[in-house]
Short mmCIF file of C-alpha atoms in Angstrom, two decimals:
data_model
loop_
_atom_site.label_atom_id
_atom_site.label_comp_id
_atom_site.label_asym_id
_atom_site.label_seq_id
_atom_site.Cartn_x
_atom_site.Cartn_y
_atom_site.Cartn_z
CA LEU A 109 51.60 87.74 159.42
CA ASP A 110 55.18 88.11 158.25
CA LYS A 111 56.80 89.45 155.09
CA LEU A 112 59.68 86.92 155.26
CA THR A 113 62.44 89.36 154.40
CA TYR A 114 66.12 88.42 154.74
CA SER A 115 65.86 87.62 158.45
CA GLY A 116 62.59 85.68 158.27
CA ASN A 117 62.68 81.91 158.30
CA MET A 118 59.82 79.42 158.51
CA MET A 119 61.87 77.10 160.69
CA TYR A 120 61.26 79.54 163.56
CA LEU A 121 57.64 78.30 163.51
CA SER A 122 58.29 74.58 163.09
CA ALA A 123 57.05 73.80 166.61
CA LEU A 124 53.67 75.30 165.68
CA SER A 125 53.27 73.59 162.31
CA ALA A 126 50.71 71.05 163.55
CA SER A 127 48.84 73.37 165.91
CA PRO A 128 45.21 74.16 165.04
CA LEU A 129 45.63 77.36 167.07
CA HIS A 130 48.22 78.81 164.70
CA ARG A 131 48.12 80.01 161.11
CA PHE A 132 50.98 81.62 159.22
CA VAL A 133 50.29 84.19 156.50
CA GLN A 134 53.10 85.63 154.39
CA GLY A 135 52.45 89.27 153.62
CA ASP A 136 53.06 92.92 154.38
CA ILE A 137 51.48 94.91 157.22
CA GLY A 138 51.12 97.71 154.65
CA ASP A 139 48.86 95.60 152.43
CA ALA A 140 45.46 97.01 153.42
CA ALA A 141 43.45 94.46 151.45
CA LEU A 142 45.29 91.52 153.01
CA VAL A 143 45.16 92.90 156.55
CA GLY A 144 41.53 93.89 156.20
CA GLY A 145 40.61 90.41 155.03
CA LEU A 146 42.44 88.80 157.95
CA LEU A 147 40.65 91.05 160.42
CA GLU A 148 37.28 90.12 158.94
CA ASP A 149 38.14 86.40 158.91
CA PHE A 150 39.60 86.11 162.40
CA ARG A 151 38.03 89.00 164.34
CA PRO A 152 41.02 89.13 166.72
CA ASP A 153 40.92 90.25 170.33
CA ALA A 154 44.30 91.93 169.81
CA ILE A 155 46.96 92.87 167.30
CA VAL A 156 50.54 92.63 168.56
CA ASN A 157 52.84 94.42 166.15
CA PHE A 158 56.48 93.31 166.23
CA ALA A 159 56.97 94.07 162.51
CA ALA A 160 60.03 96.25 161.90
CA GLU A 161 63.29 96.64 160.11
CA SER A 162 65.56 96.74 163.15
CA HIS A 163 69.28 96.67 162.31
CA VAL A 164 70.98 100.05 162.81
CA ASP A 165 73.92 99.28 160.51
CA ARG A 166 71.56 98.46 157.65
CA SER A 167 69.58 101.65 158.27
CA ILE A 168 72.75 103.71 157.89
CA LEU A 169 73.50 102.13 154.51
CA ASP A 170 69.91 102.35 153.24
CA PRO A 171 67.20 104.13 155.28
CA GLU A 172 64.40 103.58 152.75
CA PRO A 173 63.24 100.08 153.85
CA PHE A 174 63.03 101.38 157.43
CA THR A 175 60.75 104.23 156.41
CA ARG A 176 58.66 101.88 154.28
CA THR A 177 57.96 99.34 157.03
CA ASN A 178 58.40 101.18 160.32
CA VAL A 179 56.49 104.31 159.28
CA MET A 180 54.37 103.77 156.17
CA GLY A 181 53.65 100.11 156.87
CA LEU A 182 52.66 100.86 160.45
CA CYS A 183 50.44 103.76 159.36
CA ALA A 184 48.65 101.48 156.90
CA LEU A 185 48.20 98.84 159.61
CA LEU A 186 46.78 101.43 162.01
CA GLN A 187 44.37 102.83 159.42
CA THR A 188 43.15 99.40 158.31
CA THR A 189 42.69 98.38 161.94
CA LEU A 190 40.81 101.57 162.75
CA CYS A 191 38.38 101.10 159.85
CA TRP A 192 37.65 97.55 161.03
CA PHE A 193 37.50 98.56 164.70
CA LYS A 194 34.74 101.04 163.96
CA THR A 195 32.52 98.20 162.71
CA LEU A 196 32.77 96.13 165.91
CA PRO A 197 29.86 95.68 168.29
CA PRO A 198 30.41 97.57 171.58
CA ALA A 199 31.49 94.50 173.59
CA GLU A 200 34.10 93.44 171.01
CA ALA A 201 35.35 97.00 170.64
CA ALA A 202 35.73 97.34 174.41
CA ALA A 203 37.84 94.16 174.57
CA PHE A 204 40.12 94.92 171.59
CA ARG A 205 43.77 95.99 172.02
CA PHE A 206 46.52 97.16 169.61
CA LEU A 207 49.96 96.57 171.18
CA HIS A 208 52.94 98.13 169.39
CA ILE A 209 56.49 97.03 170.28
CA SER A 210 59.14 99.73 170.04
CA THR A 211 62.69 100.37 171.22
CA ASP A 212 64.67 102.39 173.75
CA GLU A 213 66.68 103.87 170.86
CA VAL A 214 63.93 106.43 170.21
CA PHE A 215 65.16 108.28 173.33
CA GLY A 216 68.65 108.89 171.94
CA ALA A 217 71.82 108.54 173.99
CA LEU A 218 72.66 108.85 177.68
CA ARG A 219 75.84 110.13 179.31
CA PRO A 220 77.52 107.86 181.88
CA ASP A 221 75.83 109.45 184.91
CA ASP A 222 72.43 110.21 183.39
CA PRO A 223 69.37 108.53 184.91
CA ALA A 224 67.83 105.72 182.87
CA PHE A 225 65.13 106.36 180.27
CA THR A 226 61.61 106.65 181.66
CA GLU A 227 58.29 106.92 179.87
CA GLN A 228 58.62 110.73 180.18
CA THR A 229 62.04 110.96 178.50
CA PRO A 230 61.81 113.17 175.37
CA TYR A 231 62.41 111.47 172.04
CA ALA A 232 65.78 112.24 170.41
CA PRO A 233 66.56 109.51 167.82
CA ASN A 234 70.04 109.54 166.30
CA SER A 235 69.97 106.86 163.57
CA PRO A 236 67.63 106.28 160.62
CA TYR A 237 66.38 103.14 162.40
CA SER A 238 65.55 104.92 165.65
CA ALA A 239 64.03 107.86 163.76
CA SER A 240 61.70 105.50 161.89
CA LYS A 241 60.64 103.81 165.14
CA ALA A 242 60.09 107.19 166.81
CA ALA A 243 57.84 108.27 163.96
CA GLY A 244 55.87 105.04 164.29
CA ASP A 245 55.45 105.56 168.04
CA HIS A 246 54.03 109.03 167.43
CA PHE A 247 51.49 107.64 164.97
CA VAL A 248 50.39 104.99 167.47
CA ARG A 249 49.84 107.70 170.07
CA ALA A 250 48.03 109.88 167.53
CA TYR A 251 45.61 107.09 166.56
CA HIS A 252 44.70 106.68 170.21
CA GLU A 253 44.32 110.38 170.97
CA THR A 254 42.60 111.35 167.71
CA TYR A 255 40.49 108.32 166.86
CA GLY A 256 40.18 106.43 170.13
CA LEU A 257 41.97 103.30 168.88
CA PRO A 258 42.76 101.26 172.04
CA THR A 259 46.53 101.23 171.77
CA LEU A 260 49.36 100.20 174.09
CA LEU A 261 53.05 100.89 173.43
CA THR A 262 56.24 99.40 174.86
CA ASN A 263 59.86 100.50 174.55
CA CYS A 264 62.35 97.74 175.32
CA SER A 265 66.10 97.55 175.75
CA ASN A 266 68.45 95.26 173.76
CA ASN A 267 66.96 91.77 173.46
CA TYR A 268 68.99 88.57 173.48
CA GLY A 269 68.28 84.85 173.66
CA PRO A 270 67.83 81.75 171.48
CA ARG A 271 66.97 82.06 167.78
CA GLN A 272 68.09 85.67 167.43
CA PHE A 273 69.13 86.52 163.88
CA PRO A 274 72.94 86.47 163.70
CA GLU A 275 73.42 90.11 162.66
CA LYS A 276 72.92 91.13 166.32
CA LEU A 277 75.89 91.51 168.67
CA ILE A 278 75.64 88.37 170.83
CA PRO A 279 74.96 85.76 168.10
CA LEU A 280 77.30 87.53 165.67
CA THR A 281 80.12 87.39 168.19
CA LEU A 282 79.69 83.81 169.35
CA LEU A 283 79.21 82.40 165.84
CA ARG A 284 82.25 84.22 164.47
CA ALA A 285 84.33 83.19 167.48
CA LYS A 286 83.26 79.57 167.09
CA VAL A 287 84.85 79.38 163.61
CA GLY A 288 87.89 81.50 164.44
CA GLN A 289 86.85 84.70 162.67
CA THR A 290 87.80 88.10 164.03
CA LEU A 291 85.38 89.79 166.42
CA PRO A 292 84.80 93.39 165.26
CA ILE A 293 83.98 95.95 167.98
CA TYR A 294 83.11 99.54 167.16
CA GLY A 295 85.42 102.22 168.61
CA ARG A 296 86.90 101.04 171.90
CA GLY A 297 83.88 98.98 172.92
CA ASP A 298 82.86 101.47 175.61
CA ASN A 299 79.28 101.90 174.39
CA ILE A 300 76.80 100.67 177.01
CA ARG A 301 73.56 98.74 176.46
CA ASP A 302 70.90 97.39 178.82
CA TRP A 303 70.24 93.69 178.08
CA LEU A 304 66.81 92.02 178.28
CA HIS A 305 66.21 88.29 177.80
CA VAL A 306 63.58 87.63 175.15
CA GLU A 307 61.47 85.50 177.51
CA ASP A 308 61.42 88.29 180.08
CA HIS A 309 60.41 90.67 177.30
CA CYS A 310 57.54 88.47 176.15
CA ALA A 311 56.30 87.95 179.72
CA ALA A 312 56.15 91.74 180.08
CA LEU A 313 54.28 92.09 176.78
CA GLU A 314 51.65 89.60 177.93
CA LEU A 315 51.11 91.60 181.11
CA VAL A 316 50.83 94.87 179.19
CA LEU A 317 48.41 93.34 176.68
CA CYS A 318 46.16 91.87 179.37
CA ARG A 319 46.37 94.50 182.10
CA GLY A 320 47.98 97.67 180.73
CA ARG A 321 46.11 100.97 180.78
CA LEU A 322 44.93 102.04 177.33
CA GLY A 323 46.95 104.79 175.70
CA GLN A 324 49.88 104.19 178.02
CA THR A 325 53.54 103.49 177.29
CA TYR A 326 55.54 100.96 179.33
CA ASN A 327 59.34 100.73 179.32
CA ILE A 328 60.78 97.21 179.53
CA GLY A 329 64.41 96.96 180.68
CA GLY A 330 66.60 94.18 181.99
CA ARG A 331 68.49 96.21 184.61
CA ALA A 332 71.65 94.75 183.08
CA GLU A 333 73.87 97.50 181.69
CA ARG A 334 77.09 96.27 180.08
CA ARG A 335 79.81 97.75 177.88
CA ASN A 336 79.90 96.13 174.45
CA LEU A 337 83.51 95.09 175.06
CA ASP A 338 82.55 93.38 178.31
CA VAL A 339 79.71 91.51 176.60
CA VAL A 340 82.09 90.23 173.93
CA LYS A 341 84.64 89.21 176.56
CA ASP A 342 81.92 87.40 178.54
CA ILE A 343 80.92 85.48 175.40
CA CYS A 344 84.54 84.51 174.78
CA ALA A 345 84.94 83.31 178.37
CA VAL A 346 81.85 81.09 178.20
CA LEU A 347 82.99 79.70 174.82
CA ASP A 348 86.43 78.97 176.27
CA GLU A 349 84.68 76.82 178.85
CA LEU A 350 81.97 75.15 176.73
CA SER A 351 83.75 74.90 173.38
CA PRO A 352 87.48 75.60 173.74
CA SER A 353 89.48 76.40 170.62
CA PRO A 354 92.81 74.68 169.90
CA ALA A 355 94.04 78.11 168.76
CA GLY A 356 93.72 79.49 172.28
CA PRO A 357 91.40 81.94 174.07
CA HIS A 358 88.61 83.34 171.92
CA ALA A 359 89.24 86.88 173.21
CA ALA A 360 92.40 86.96 171.09
CA LEU A 361 90.09 87.37 168.07
CA ILE A 362 88.83 90.81 169.22
CA ARG A 363 89.55 93.63 166.78
CA PHE A 364 88.58 97.28 167.18
CA VAL A 365 87.13 98.89 164.04
CA PRO A 366 86.17 102.52 163.24
CA ASP A 367 83.04 103.62 165.07
CA ARG A 368 79.79 103.79 163.14
CA PRO A 369 78.15 107.18 162.43
CA GLY A 370 75.77 108.43 165.11
CA HIS A 371 76.68 105.62 167.51
CA ASP A 372 74.70 106.24 170.72
CA PHE A 373 76.95 105.98 173.78
CA ARG A 374 74.58 104.50 176.37
CA TYR A 375 71.07 103.11 176.71
CA ALA A 376 69.48 102.30 180.06
CA VAL A 377 65.81 101.62 180.67
CA ASP A 378 63.94 102.18 183.92
CA PRO A 379 61.12 99.58 184.12
CA SER A 380 59.73 100.90 187.43
CA LYS A 381 56.30 101.73 185.99
CA LEU A 382 55.93 98.19 184.65
CA GLU A 383 57.13 96.70 187.94
CA LYS A 384 54.82 98.82 190.10
CA GLU A 385 51.65 98.76 187.98
CA LEU A 386 51.77 95.22 186.60
CA ASP A 387 54.08 93.45 189.09
CA TRP A 388 56.58 92.42 186.41
CA ARG A 389 60.05 91.15 187.41
CA ARG A 390 62.80 89.81 185.21
CA LYS A 391 63.49 86.09 185.55
CA PHE A 392 66.93 85.92 183.93
CA THR A 393 70.15 87.45 185.20
CA PHE A 394 72.38 88.46 182.32
CA GLU A 395 75.04 85.94 183.30
CA GLN A 396 72.65 82.98 183.30
CA GLY A 397 70.75 84.17 180.25
CA LEU A 398 73.96 84.61 178.26
CA ARG A 399 75.23 81.14 179.20
CA ASP A 400 71.88 79.54 178.26
CA THR A 401 71.85 81.45 174.97
CA ILE A 402 75.37 80.36 174.01
CA ARG A 403 74.57 76.76 174.89
CA TRP A 404 71.46 76.90 172.67
CA TYR A 405 73.48 78.09 169.67
CA LEU A 406 76.13 75.44 170.24
CA ASP A 407 73.42 72.75 170.40
CA ASN A 408 71.62 73.86 167.21
CA PRO A 409 74.09 73.90 164.28
CA ALA A 410 71.38 73.15 161.69
CA TRP A 411 69.47 76.27 162.74
CA ILE A 412 72.63 78.34 162.45
CA GLU A 413 73.42 77.03 158.98
CA SER A 414 69.95 77.90 157.73
CA ALA A 415 69.92 81.35 159.34
CA GLN A 416 73.34 82.25 157.92
CA SER A 417 72.62 81.30 154.33
CA GLY A 418 72.03 83.47 151.28
CA GLU A 419 71.77 87.25 151.56
CA TYR A 420 73.07 87.34 155.13
CA ARG A 421 76.44 85.92 154.12
CA SER A 422 76.78 88.59 151.42
CA TRP A 423 75.92 91.28 153.95
CA THR A 424 78.44 90.18 156.59
CA ALA A 425 81.20 89.75 154.00
CA GLU A 426 80.71 93.37 152.93
CA GLN A 427 80.03 94.89 156.35
CA TYR A 428 82.92 93.27 158.22
CA LYS A 429 85.51 92.83 155.50
#
């Protein structure tokens, strides 16, 4: 179920187009009639909710879509699910799970020497995006504690990997560098993020869905903290090797721009609970994952052209002019 907003694209699902095990439905998680009908038709064992507006820069310019989807849409999804859940026979109810995917940004910012976020870290969101996700997390917890809905919640660090929408740092940087555009970096590039490969993230989600304790939160981190400037320089170095520019090193395109409001200094996620309880381990080092990701983008120009069309081009022209 996907609303197909600006970042949605049916080509993401092309590999599943002939599968009898897959069905795509375009719609909104806040549409109670639609969601209720799907629950009745399919009687799922689980709902896995990735749905969110997720780009911090966009949330600063216009918070309203983030409130609409990440708070109100999620609340509608929870309520519709709860009403259906109450009708299930005991065996189906006992097997059902509602897994909600959230972010480390709900915890706010860390100083350089602070310990990494744990599941006990108090929430302190600093952007409209992170505030909307924090509100959603609280509603998920409330539906478990108040109504007994069998929920699970995860908070992950920065994802990267193939097919990521090009507004995010890694694809934005490599695609701009590839065509010789400047590479904007907020402030001095000293802000630190913990990077998690998307396949490692999804492997963790499968473990949490199948074996996680109901009502629990699990942090998912890549144990790969990097300054934004270092990430951009790493991208440039790999591009210099795989796709050299006749104009010279790609790092020459780096430009520092004024910092964004409320820019959190550092995120770091401690995944110890996930590792100890569910025996999860990351598969990708950041260095190998980044190289594989860049190679994927270089090998898929048609995907890039489709993803960068339309509204996205208008957005980047305004945001990075």
